Coordinates of C-alpha atoms in Angstrom, one line a residue:
Chain A
X1 CA -25.3 19.0 28.8
X2 CA -27.2 15.8 28.4
X3 CA -24.4 14.3 26.4
X4 CA -21.9 15.2 29.1
X5 CA -23.9 13.3 31.7
X6 CA -24.1 10.3 29.3
X7 CA -20.4 10.4 28.8
X8 CA -19.8 10.5 32.5
X9 CA -22.0 7.5 33.0
X10 CA -20.3 5.6 30.2
X11 CA -16.9 6.4 31.7
X12 CA -18.1 5.1 35.1
X13 CA -19.4 2.0 33.4
X14 CA -16.1 1.3 31.6
X15 CA -14.2 1.9 34.8
X16 CA -16.5 -0.6 36.6
X17 CA -16.0 -3.1 33.7
X18 CA -12.2 -2.6 33.9
X19 CA -12.3 -3.6 37.6
X20 CA -13.8 -6.9 36.7
X21 CA -10.9 -7.6 34.4
X22 CA -8.0 -9.6 35.7
X23 CA -5.1 -7.1 36.1
X24 CA -2.7 -9.8 34.9
X25 CA -4.5 -9.9 31.6
X26 CA -4.4 -6.1 31.4
X27 CA -0.6 -6.2 32.1
X28 CA -0.2 -8.7 29.2
X29 CA -2.0 -6.4 26.8
X30 CA 0.2 -3.5 27.9
X31 CA 3.3 -5.6 27.5
X32 CA 2.6 -6.2 23.8
X33 CA 5.1 -4.7 21.4
X34 CA 2.8 -2.4 19.5
X35 CA 3.7 0.7 17.5
X36 CA 0.6 2.9 17.9
X37 CA 0.0 6.4 16.7
X38 CA -1.4 9.3 18.6
X39 CA -4.9 7.9 18.2
X40 CA -4.0 4.5 19.8
X41 CA -4.1 2.4 16.7
X42 CA -1.4 0.8 14.5
X43 CA -1.3 1.2 10.7
X44 CA -3.2 -2.1 10.3
X45 CA -6.1 -0.9 12.5
X46 CA -5.1 -2.9 15.6
X47 CA -6.3 -1.2 18.8
X48 CA -5.3 -2.8 22.1
X49 CA -8.2 -1.2 23.8
X50 CA -10.5 -3.7 22.1
X51 CA -8.3 -6.5 23.3
X52 CA -8.8 -5.4 26.9
X53 CA -12.4 -6.4 26.7
X54 CA -12.0 -9.3 24.2
X55 CA -9.1 -11.0 26.0
X56 CA -10.9 -11.8 29.3
X57 CA -13.6 -13.5 27.3
X58 CA -11.0 -15.3 25.2
X59 CA -9.1 -16.3 28.3
X60 CA -12.3 -17.9 29.8
X61 CA -12.8 -19.9 26.6
X62 CA -9.2 -20.9 26.5
X63 CA -8.7 -21.8 30.2
X64 CA -12.1 -23.0 31.3
X65 CA -13.9 -24.4 28.3
X66 CA -11.2 -25.9 26.2
X67 CA -8.6 -26.2 29.0
X68 CA -5.8 -25.6 26.5
X69 CA -2.4 -27.0 27.1
X70 CA 0.6 -25.9 25.1
X71 CA 3.9 -27.7 24.5
X72 CA 7.0 -26.0 23.3
X73 CA 5.7 -22.4 23.0
X74 CA 9.3 -21.3 23.7
X75 CA 10.2 -22.6 20.2
X76 CA 8.6 -19.5 18.8
X77 CA 11.6 -17.2 18.1
X78 CA 11.6 -13.4 18.5
X79 CA 11.0 -11.3 15.4
X80 CA 9.3 -12.4 12.2
X81 CA 7.7 -15.8 12.3
X82 CA 5.3 -17.9 10.2
X83 CA 3.1 -20.2 12.3
X84 CA 1.9 -23.0 10.1
X85 CA -0.8 -25.2 11.6
X86 CA -3.3 -27.9 10.8
X87 CA -6.9 -26.7 10.4
X88 CA -9.8 -28.5 11.8
X89 CA -13.2 -28.5 13.5
X90 CA -15.6 -26.8 11.0
X91 CA -15.3 -23.4 12.7
X92 CA -11.9 -21.7 13.1
X93 CA -11.6 -21.9 16.9
X94 CA -8.2 -23.4 16.4
X95 CA -7.0 -20.1 15.0
X96 CA -8.4 -18.1 17.9
X97 CA -6.8 -20.5 20.4
X98 CA -3.4 -20.3 18.8
X99 CA -3.7 -16.5 18.9
X100 CA -4.7 -16.7 22.6
X101 CA -1.9 -19.0 23.5
X102 CA 0.7 -16.5 22.3
X103 CA -1.1 -13.7 24.2
X104 CA -1.6 -15.7 27.4
X105 CA 1.4 -18.0 27.6
X106 CA 4.3 -16.7 25.5
X107 CA 7.0 -14.6 27.2
X108 CA 6.8 -11.8 26.3
X109 CA 3.2 -11.9 25.1
X110 CA 2.8 -11.5 21.3
X111 CA 0.0 -10.5 19.0
X112 CA -0.4 -13.1 16.3
X113 CA -1.9 -11.8 13.0
X114 CA -4.1 -14.4 11.6
X115 CA -5.3 -14.1 8.1
X116 CA -9.0 -13.8 7.6
X117 CA -11.2 -14.4 4.6
X118 CA -12.2 -11.6 2.3
X119 CA -15.8 -11.8 3.3
X120 CA -14.9 -10.4 6.8
X121 CA -14.7 -6.8 5.6
X122 CA -18.2 -7.1 4.1
X123 CA -20.0 -7.9 7.3
X124 CA -21.1 -5.1 9.5
X125 CA -19.4 -5.0 13.0
X126 CA -17.2 -7.9 12.1
X127 CA -15.6 -5.7 9.5
X128 CA -13.9 -3.6 12.1
X129 CA -13.9 -5.9 15.1
X130 CA -11.4 -8.2 13.4
X131 CA -8.9 -5.6 12.4
X132 CA -9.1 -3.8 15.8
X133 CA -8.2 -7.1 17.4
X134 CA -5.2 -7.5 15.1
X135 CA -6.6 -9.8 12.3
X136 CA -5.9 -9.0 8.7
X137 CA -7.4 -10.0 5.3
X138 CA -5.2 -12.7 4.0
X139 CA -3.4 -11.4 0.9
X140 CA 0.2 -12.2 0.1
X141 CA 1.1 -8.5 0.1
X142 CA -0.4 -8.1 3.6
X143 CA 1.6 -11.1 4.9
X144 CA 4.8 -9.8 3.3
X145 CA 4.5 -6.3 4.8
X146 CA 3.6 -7.7 8.2
X147 CA 6.6 -10.1 8.3
X148 CA 8.8 -7.2 7.3
X149 CA 7.5 -5.4 10.4
X150 CA 8.7 -8.4 12.4
X151 CA 5.2 -9.7 13.2
X152 CA 3.9 -13.2 13.7
X153 CA 1.6 -14.6 11.0
X154 CA -0.6 -17.6 11.4
X155 CA -1.5 -19.5 8.3
X156 CA -3.4 -22.7 7.6
X157 CA -2.1 -24.0 4.3
X158 CA -4.9 -26.6 4.1
X159 CA -7.5 -23.8 4.1
X160 CA -11.1 -24.9 3.7
X161 CA -10.0 -28.4 2.7
X162 CA -8.8 -28.9 6.3
X163 CA -11.4 -27.3 8.4
X164 CA -14.4 -28.7 6.5
X165 CA -13.3 -32.3 6.3
X166 CA -15.5 -35.1 7.8
X167 CA -14.8 -36.9 11.0
X168 CA -13.7 -40.0 9.2
X169 CA -10.6 -38.1 7.9
X170 CA -9.7 -36.5 11.3
X171 CA -6.0 -35.7 11.8
X172 CA -5.2 -36.5 8.2
X173 CA -3.6 -33.5 6.7
X174 CA -5.1 -32.4 3.4
X175 CA -3.1 -30.9 0.6
X176 CA -1.0 -27.9 1.5
X177 CA -1.0 -24.7 -0.6
X178 CA 2.4 -23.4 -1.6
X179 CA 1.9 -19.7 -0.9
X180 CA 3.3 -19.8 2.7
X181 CA 6.6 -21.3 1.5
X182 CA 7.0 -18.6 -1.1
X183 CA 6.3 -16.0 1.6
X184 CA 8.9 -17.6 3.9
X185 CA 11.5 -17.6 1.2
X186 CA 10.7 -14.0 0.2
X187 CA 10.9 -12.6 3.8
X188 CA 13.4 -15.1 5.3
X189 CA 10.9 -15.7 8.1
X190 CA 11.4 -19.0 10.0
X191 CA 8.5 -21.4 9.9
X192 CA 7.2 -22.8 13.2
X193 CA 5.1 -25.9 12.7
X194 CA 2.1 -26.1 14.9
X195 CA -0.1 -29.1 15.6
X196 CA -3.6 -28.7 17.3
X197 CA -4.8 -31.9 18.8
X198 CA -8.5 -32.0 20.0
X199 CA -10.2 -29.6 17.7
X200 CA -11.2 -32.3 15.3
X201 CA -13.7 -33.6 17.8
X202 CA -15.3 -30.2 18.7
X203 CA -17.8 -30.5 15.9
X204 CA -17.7 -34.0 14.4
X205 CA -18.9 -33.8 10.9
X206 CA -20.4 -37.1 9.8
X207 CA -21.2 -35.9 6.3
X208 CA -20.6 -32.9 4.2
X209 CA -23.9 -32.2 2.4
X210 CA -22.4 -30.5 -0.7
X211 CA -25.5 -29.5 -2.7
X212 CA -26.9 -27.5 0.2
X213 CA -23.5 -26.0 0.9
X214 CA -23.4 -24.8 -2.7
X215 CA -26.9 -23.5 -2.4
X216 CA -26.0 -21.4 0.7
X217 CA -22.6 -20.6 -0.8
X218 CA -21.0 -22.0 2.4
X219 CA -17.6 -23.8 2.2
X220 CA -19.3 -26.9 3.6
X221 CA -22.6 -28.0 5.1
X222 CA -21.6 -30.4 8.0
X223 CA -24.1 -32.9 9.3
X224 CA -23.2 -33.7 12.9
X225 CA -25.0 -35.6 15.7
X226 CA -26.3 -32.1 16.7
X227 CA -26.4 -30.0 13.5
X228 CA -28.7 -29.1 11.9
X229 CA -31.0 -31.0 14.2
X230 CA -30.6 -28.6 17.1
X231 CA -30.5 -25.6 14.9
X232 CA -27.9 -23.0 15.7
X233 CA -27.2 -24.6 19.1
X234 CA -25.9 -27.6 17.2
X235 CA -23.0 -25.6 15.9
X236 CA -21.7 -25.0 19.5
X237 CA -18.4 -26.8 19.8
X238 CA -18.1 -29.6 22.4
X239 CA -15.9 -28.9 25.4
X240 CA -13.0 -30.9 24.1
X241 CA -9.6 -30.7 25.6
X242 CA -7.2 -29.0 23.2
X243 CA -3.4 -29.3 23.1
X244 CA -1.2 -27.1 21.0
X245 CA 2.2 -28.3 20.0
X246 CA 4.8 -25.9 18.8
X247 CA 7.6 -27.5 16.8
X248 CA 11.2 -26.3 16.3
X249 CA 11.6 -23.4 13.8
X250 CA 12.5 -24.5 10.3
X251 CA 14.4 -22.3 7.9
X252 CA 14.3 -22.5 4.2
X253 CA 16.4 -20.9 1.5
X254 CA 15.7 -20.5 -2.2
X255 CA 14.1 -18.4 -4.9
X256 CA 10.5 -17.5 -4.0
X257 CA 9.6 -17.3 -7.7
X258 CA 10.6 -20.9 -8.5
X259 CA 8.3 -23.4 -10.2
X260 CA 5.8 -25.4 -8.0
X261 CA 7.8 -28.6 -8.5
X262 CA 10.8 -26.9 -6.8
X263 CA 8.5 -25.7 -4.0
X264 CA 6.8 -29.0 -3.3
X265 CA 9.6 -30.9 -1.5
X266 CA 10.0 -28.0 1.0
X267 CA 6.3 -27.8 1.6
X268 CA 6.2 -31.5 2.1
X269 CA 8.9 -31.3 4.7
X270 CA 6.7 -28.9 6.7
X271 CA 3.6 -31.1 6.1
X272 CA 5.4 -34.3 7.3
X273 CA 6.6 -32.5 10.4
X274 CA 3.1 -31.4 11.4
X275 CA 1.7 -34.9 10.6
X276 CA 4.3 -36.4 12.8
X277 CA 3.6 -34.0 15.6
X278 CA -0.1 -34.8 15.3
X279 CA 0.6 -38.5 15.5
X280 CA 2.8 -38.1 18.6
X281 CA 0.1 -35.9 20.2
X282 CA -2.6 -38.4 19.5
X283 CA -0.5 -41.2 21.0
X284 CA -0.1 -39.5 24.4
X285 CA -3.7 -38.4 24.5
X286 CA -5.9 -40.5 26.9
X287 CA -9.3 -39.1 26.1
X288 CA -11.1 -36.5 24.0
X289 CA -12.5 -34.4 26.9
X290 CA -9.6 -34.6 29.4
Chain B
X1 CA 12.8 31.3 3.9
X2 CA 10.9 28.1 3.8
X3 CA 12.8 24.9 3.3
X4 CA 10.7 24.3 0.2
X5 CA 12.4 27.2 -1.5
X6 CA 15.8 25.8 -0.8
X7 CA 15.1 22.5 -2.5
X8 CA 14.0 24.1 -5.8
X9 CA 16.8 26.5 -6.1
X10 CA 19.8 24.5 -4.8
X11 CA 19.6 21.5 -7.1
X12 CA 18.5 22.9 -10.5
X13 CA 20.6 25.4 -12.4
X14 CA 19.8 29.0 -12.6
X15 CA 19.2 29.0 -16.4
X16 CA 16.6 26.2 -16.1
X17 CA 14.7 28.2 -13.6
X18 CA 14.0 30.9 -16.1
X19 CA 12.0 28.4 -18.1
X20 CA 8.4 28.4 -16.9
X21 CA 6.3 25.6 -15.5
X22 CA 2.9 25.2 -17.0
X23 CA 0.1 24.3 -14.6
X24 CA -3.0 22.8 -16.2
X25 CA -6.1 23.2 -14.0
X26 CA -4.6 26.3 -12.3
X27 CA -8.0 27.9 -11.5
X28 CA -9.2 25.2 -9.2
X29 CA -8.8 25.5 -5.4
X30 CA -5.7 23.4 -5.3
X31 CA -4.3 24.9 -8.5
X32 CA -4.6 28.5 -7.1
X33 CA -2.9 27.4 -3.9
X34 CA -0.1 25.7 -5.8
X35 CA 0.4 28.8 -7.9
X36 CA 0.6 31.1 -4.9
X37 CA 3.2 28.8 -3.3
X38 CA 5.4 28.6 -6.5
X39 CA 5.1 31.9 -8.3
X40 CA 7.8 33.7 -6.5
X41 CA 10.4 30.9 -7.2
X42 CA 9.6 30.0 -10.8
X43 CA 7.9 31.6 -13.7
X44 CA 4.4 30.1 -14.0
X45 CA 2.0 29.8 -16.9
X46 CA -1.5 28.6 -16.2
X47 CA -3.9 26.9 -18.6
X48 CA -7.5 26.7 -17.5
X49 CA -10.8 27.4 -19.1
X50 CA -12.1 28.9 -15.9
X51 CA -11.0 32.4 -14.8
X52 CA -8.2 32.6 -12.2
X53 CA -9.6 34.7 -9.3
X54 CA -6.9 36.5 -7.4
X55 CA -4.1 35.7 -9.8
X56 CA -0.6 36.8 -8.7
X57 CA 0.7 39.5 -11.1
X58 CA 3.7 37.4 -12.3
X59 CA 1.6 34.4 -13.3
X60 CA 0.7 34.3 -17.0
X61 CA -2.8 32.8 -17.4
X62 CA -4.3 31.5 -20.6
X63 CA -8.0 31.1 -20.3
X64 CA -8.2 28.5 -23.1
X65 CA -9.4 25.0 -23.7
X66 CA -6.4 22.6 -23.9
X67 CA -7.8 21.2 -27.2
X68 CA -7.6 24.6 -29.0
X69 CA -4.8 25.7 -31.2
X70 CA -4.1 28.6 -28.9
X71 CA -3.1 26.1 -26.2
X72 CA -0.3 24.7 -28.4
X73 CA 1.0 28.2 -28.9
X74 CA 1.8 28.4 -25.2
X75 CA 4.2 25.6 -25.6
X76 CA 5.6 27.1 -28.9
X77 CA 6.3 30.5 -27.4
X78 CA 7.5 29.6 -23.9
X79 CA 10.4 27.2 -23.5
X80 CA 8.4 25.1 -21.0
X81 CA 10.4 23.4 -18.3
X82 CA 7.6 21.2 -17.0
X83 CA 3.9 20.5 -17.2
X84 CA 2.1 20.0 -13.9
X85 CA -1.3 18.6 -14.6
X86 CA -3.8 18.6 -11.7
X87 CA -6.0 15.8 -12.9
X88 CA -7.7 15.3 -9.7
X89 CA -11.1 16.8 -9.7
X90 CA -12.0 18.4 -6.5
X91 CA -15.7 19.0 -6.8
X92 CA -17.7 16.3 -8.6
X93 CA -21.2 17.9 -9.0
X94 CA -24.5 16.3 -9.7
X95 CA -25.6 16.5 -13.3
X96 CA -22.1 17.3 -14.6
X97 CA -20.3 14.4 -16.0
X98 CA -16.8 14.2 -14.5
X99 CA -15.2 13.1 -17.7
X100 CA -16.0 16.5 -19.2
X101 CA -14.2 18.2 -16.4
X102 CA -11.5 15.7 -16.4
X103 CA -11.0 16.4 -20.0
X104 CA -9.2 13.2 -20.9
X105 CA -9.1 14.5 -24.5
X106 CA -7.5 17.8 -23.3
X107 CA -4.8 15.9 -21.4
X108 CA -4.0 13.8 -24.5
X109 CA -3.5 17.1 -26.4
X110 CA -1.4 18.7 -23.7
X111 CA 0.9 15.6 -23.5
X112 CA 1.2 15.7 -27.3
X113 CA 2.3 19.4 -27.1
X114 CA 4.9 18.4 -24.5
X115 CA 6.3 15.7 -26.7
X116 CA 6.4 18.0 -29.8
X117 CA 8.0 20.9 -28.1
X118 CA 10.6 19.0 -26.0
X119 CA 9.2 19.5 -22.5
X120 CA 11.6 17.5 -20.3
X121 CA 9.2 16.9 -17.4
X122 CA 5.5 16.1 -16.9
X123 CA 3.9 15.7 -13.4
X124 CA 0.4 14.3 -13.4
X125 CA -1.5 14.4 -10.1
X126 CA -3.9 11.5 -10.1
X127 CA -5.5 10.0 -6.9
X128 CA -5.3 6.8 -4.9
X129 CA -9.0 6.4 -5.4
X130 CA -8.2 4.8 -8.8
X131 CA -7.3 1.6 -7.0
X132 CA -10.8 1.6 -5.6
X133 CA -11.9 0.5 -2.1
X134 CA -12.6 -3.2 -1.8
X135 CA -12.9 -6.1 0.6
X136 CA -10.3 -8.2 -1.2
X137 CA -7.6 -5.5 -1.3
X138 CA -4.4 -5.6 0.7
X139 CA -4.2 -3.0 3.4
X140 CA -1.5 -1.0 1.7
X141 CA -1.7 -1.0 -2.1
X142 CA 1.5 -0.7 -4.1
X143 CA 1.8 1.2 -7.3
X144 CA 1.5 -2.0 -9.5
X145 CA -2.1 -2.7 -8.2
X146 CA -4.6 -2.9 -11.0
X147 CA -6.8 0.2 -11.2
X148 CA -10.1 -1.4 -10.3
X149 CA -12.0 1.7 -9.4
X150 CA -15.6 1.4 -8.1
X151 CA -18.1 -0.8 -10.1
X152 CA -21.0 1.6 -10.2
X153 CA -19.2 4.9 -10.3
X154 CA -18.9 5.9 -13.9
X155 CA -17.3 9.3 -13.0
X156 CA -14.3 7.6 -11.5
X157 CA -13.9 5.5 -14.7
X158 CA -12.8 8.7 -16.5
X159 CA -10.1 9.3 -13.9
X160 CA -8.8 5.8 -14.3
X161 CA -8.8 6.2 -18.1
X162 CA -6.8 9.4 -17.5
X163 CA -4.3 7.7 -15.2
X164 CA -3.9 4.8 -17.7
X165 CA -3.3 7.2 -20.5
X166 CA -0.6 8.9 -18.4
X167 CA 1.0 5.5 -17.8
X168 CA 1.1 4.7 -21.5
X169 CA 2.7 8.1 -22.1
X170 CA 5.3 7.3 -19.5
X171 CA 6.2 4.0 -21.2
X172 CA 6.1 5.4 -24.8
X173 CA 8.3 8.4 -24.3
X174 CA 11.3 7.5 -22.2
X175 CA 13.0 10.8 -23.1
X176 CA 10.4 12.7 -21.1
X177 CA 10.5 12.4 -17.3
X178 CA 6.9 11.5 -16.5
X179 CA 5.7 11.4 -12.9
X180 CA 2.3 10.2 -11.8
X181 CA 1.4 11.0 -8.2
X182 CA -1.4 9.1 -6.6
X183 CA -2.2 10.8 -3.2
X184 CA -4.6 9.4 -0.7
X185 CA -7.6 11.7 0.2
X186 CA -6.2 15.3 0.0
X187 CA -7.5 17.6 2.7
X188 CA -6.8 21.1 3.8
X189 CA -8.3 24.5 4.4
X190 CA -8.3 25.4 0.6
X191 CA -9.5 22.0 -0.8
X192 CA -13.1 21.4 -1.6
X193 CA -13.3 17.7 -2.7
X194 CA -15.6 14.9 -1.7
X195 CA -13.6 13.9 1.4
X196 CA -13.4 17.4 2.8
X197 CA -17.0 18.2 2.0
X198 CA -17.9 15.1 3.9
X199 CA -15.6 15.9 6.9
X200 CA -17.1 19.4 7.1
X201 CA -20.6 18.1 7.7
X202 CA -21.8 18.5 11.3
X203 CA -23.8 15.2 11.1
X204 CA -22.0 13.1 8.5
X205 CA -23.6 9.9 7.5
X206 CA -21.7 6.7 8.3
X207 CA -22.4 3.1 7.5
X208 CA -23.6 1.1 10.5
X209 CA -21.1 -1.5 11.5
X210 CA -18.3 -0.2 9.2
X211 CA -15.3 1.8 10.3
X212 CA -12.6 1.7 7.6
X213 CA -9.0 2.8 8.2
X214 CA -8.2 5.9 6.2
X215 CA -5.2 8.0 5.1
X216 CA -5.3 11.7 4.7
X217 CA -2.8 13.9 2.9
X218 CA -2.5 17.6 3.8
X219 CA -2.7 20.0 0.8
X220 CA 0.8 21.4 1.7
X221 CA 2.2 17.9 1.8
X222 CA 0.8 17.2 -1.7
X223 CA 2.6 20.4 -2.8
X224 CA 5.8 19.2 -1.3
X225 CA 5.4 15.9 -3.2
X226 CA 4.8 17.8 -6.5
X227 CA 8.0 19.9 -5.9
X228 CA 10.0 16.7 -5.2
X229 CA 8.6 15.2 -8.4
X230 CA 9.8 18.2 -10.4
X231 CA 13.4 17.5 -9.4
X232 CA 15.5 16.4 -12.4
X233 CA 16.0 12.6 -12.7
X234 CA 12.7 11.7 -11.0
X235 CA 10.3 9.6 -13.0
X236 CA 7.7 6.9 -12.4
X237 CA 4.5 6.3 -10.4
X238 CA 4.3 7.2 -6.8
X239 CA 1.7 6.7 -4.1
X240 CA 1.6 9.6 -1.7
X241 CA 0.4 8.6 1.8
X242 CA -0.2 10.7 4.8
X243 CA 1.3 10.9 8.3
X244 CA -0.5 7.8 9.4
X245 CA -3.7 5.7 9.4
X246 CA -6.8 6.2 11.5
X247 CA -10.3 4.7 11.7
X248 CA -12.9 7.0 10.2
X249 CA -14.6 7.2 13.6
X250 CA -11.5 8.6 15.2
X251 CA -11.3 11.3 12.5
X252 CA -15.0 12.3 13.1
X253 CA -14.4 12.3 16.8
X254 CA -11.4 14.5 16.5
X255 CA -13.4 17.0 14.5
X256 CA -16.3 16.9 17.0
X257 CA -18.8 15.6 14.5
X258 CA -21.9 13.7 15.4
X259 CA -22.1 10.9 12.8
X260 CA -25.5 9.4 11.8
X261 CA -25.0 5.6 11.3
X262 CA -27.3 4.2 8.6
X263 CA -27.7 0.7 7.3
X264 CA -25.6 0.3 4.2
X265 CA -28.3 -0.6 1.7
X266 CA -30.5 2.2 3.0
X267 CA -27.7 4.7 2.8
X268 CA -26.9 3.7 -0.7
X269 CA -30.5 4.3 -1.9
X270 CA -30.7 7.5 0.0
X271 CA -27.5 9.1 -1.3
X272 CA -28.3 8.0 -4.9
X273 CA -31.8 9.5 -4.7
X274 CA -30.5 12.8 -3.3
X275 CA -27.7 13.0 -5.8
X276 CA -30.1 12.4 -8.7
X277 CA -32.4 15.1 -7.4
X278 CA -29.5 17.5 -7.3
X279 CA -29.7 18.1 -3.6
X280 CA -27.0 15.8 -2.2
X281 CA -23.4 17.0 -2.2
X282 CA -22.1 13.5 -1.8
X283 CA -21.5 11.4 -5.0
X284 CA -23.0 8.0 -4.4
X285 CA -19.9 6.3 -5.8
X286 CA -17.9 7.7 -2.9
X287 CA -20.0 5.9 -0.4
X288 CA -17.9 2.8 -0.7
X289 CA -15.0 4.7 0.9
X290 CA -17.1 4.7 4.1
X291 CA -17.4 0.9 3.9
X292 CA -14.0 -0.4 2.7
X293 CA -10.5 0.9 3.0
X294 CA -8.4 2.2 0.2
X295 CA -5.0 2.9 1.6
X296 CA -1.7 3.0 -0.2
X297 CA 1.9 1.9 0.5
X298 CA 3.8 5.2 0.2
X299 CA 7.2 3.7 0.8
X300 CA 8.4 4.2 -2.8
X301 CA 7.8 7.9 -2.6
X302 CA 9.5 8.1 0.8
X303 CA 12.5 6.2 -0.6
X304 CA 12.9 7.7 -4.0
X305 CA 11.4 11.2 -3.7
X306 CA 12.5 11.6 -0.1
X307 CA 8.9 12.6 0.7
X308 CA 8.0 13.1 4.4
X309 CA 4.7 14.5 5.5
X310 CA 5.3 17.7 7.5
X311 CA 1.9 17.8 9.1
X312 CA 1.1 15.4 11.9
X313 CA -1.9 13.2 11.8
X314 CA -3.8 15.5 14.1
X315 CA -2.9 18.6 12.2
X316 CA -3.9 17.0 8.9
X317 CA -7.3 16.0 10.3
X318 CA -8.0 19.4 11.8
X319 CA -7.0 21.2 8.6
X320 CA -10.5 20.9 7.3
X321 CA -11.9 22.9 10.2

């Protein structure tokens, strides 16, 4: 009996919470092309019900805090796509914003699957919050199967090298991994180059204190004007203005099992394109915060 | 007539059907179920050290150890059409090493008899647990995934050894059609294995902050896959997946259970303590299934065997009730 009352109360609470949510956001979640089973999840553990609550928060961050502008989002074709972007800013907010841009601005809205690190499943709460909101552990097999399902995958070929670099090397693309190109060749998915301008300044790392990073088994230990001096507060990103540029889709042909030397020129073409987009984006930018 | 009957009788010739199928491990819960489903269609011979309670009259049961000479006589006297080996152990029990039940040595002997006496088909039922749950795994593991198992679960190691021996047999003897089936968690009204024991608890323990996606296979669907594997021409390793994937929490909710979330390190210590004292029914090595997912890509079986789960996700979950 007691349980029933509690359930009713919970239901009332969730109805009340739902009223707070912008109906336009709800409509966008419902417009997603998902293939859910009778329990409301897809085979990869994505559950749009989680998005209903996560998306309004994300939208706030996207629209009010970072005031994101996108250019060329129509360049993202329907069906399978590999979004290849530059990685920056010490914490992967750029990934979240690209995912949000496709949810909030693309027509029709689409769920981008970003590839998360293998420590994600080992953390309580995070372990299921990430998959329920559509994020997947980044293995090549996962990427291949998702692309075969006509999904969008977001990958940062620079990886940690990109996100952890110091402020002095901002907007200089680090070395690209080759995996994404093999994946594109294997699945025939077009590559859409993406340039994120602004995220480099969100947490300007003056120095990467490597010995401490190793000690804490972190990818980097950034020393910024605010971190570690202000403690955890210091890791809060500055309210920088972020612009996301989507380039024209690039298609590649070839044998995915070729030697690295054969892969390199193709990868370099993508890297050059993103570098050029970054340069162009920086040229038109007037300030960091507006 | 069930559709199952049609598939067995239409494709294989009448003469071949008179040759019996040997089921190793016939006295287990799943073995008895399989025998009851098959015995009216094909002559069955069972090998199991345990007695076969409620044996159908037309099943010939040899209560012998596979390693004894008498076991080979079975293959000498019957012109065996196929060996179905139910390697998957349904009830790991405290204090009894699984490898003894698994009887890797016995399997080696049985496969040797098959080779010596020209048995054309061997179907070995392994389990998807041999891949082991882990944070670095892909969501849907394919058949060529290394069998990593679980680090501190020695009992599973025997099963992996068993699976690997079956694989080497597959490669060494191309004249024998060897099939290895690796089903996800098998559930059903007759099955008593670690997953079903867990799902039958009123207050199952869960790990706080973890809710892995799981696959369940209905016992009848596993039987279907075994029948499909017995078809002439089929050989290889096949994952058998279920009708879909669900979070563990959704399964427990569907069954009306009241889970008790416990911090992972605490749960581990608790389950191990209980197991060692002989009270706990839950092998500590299985705990990791509540933390990480261990799902398989069943597309090969669907393509090559034509396997389709007949039970829906909801029916499969509710089958343990």
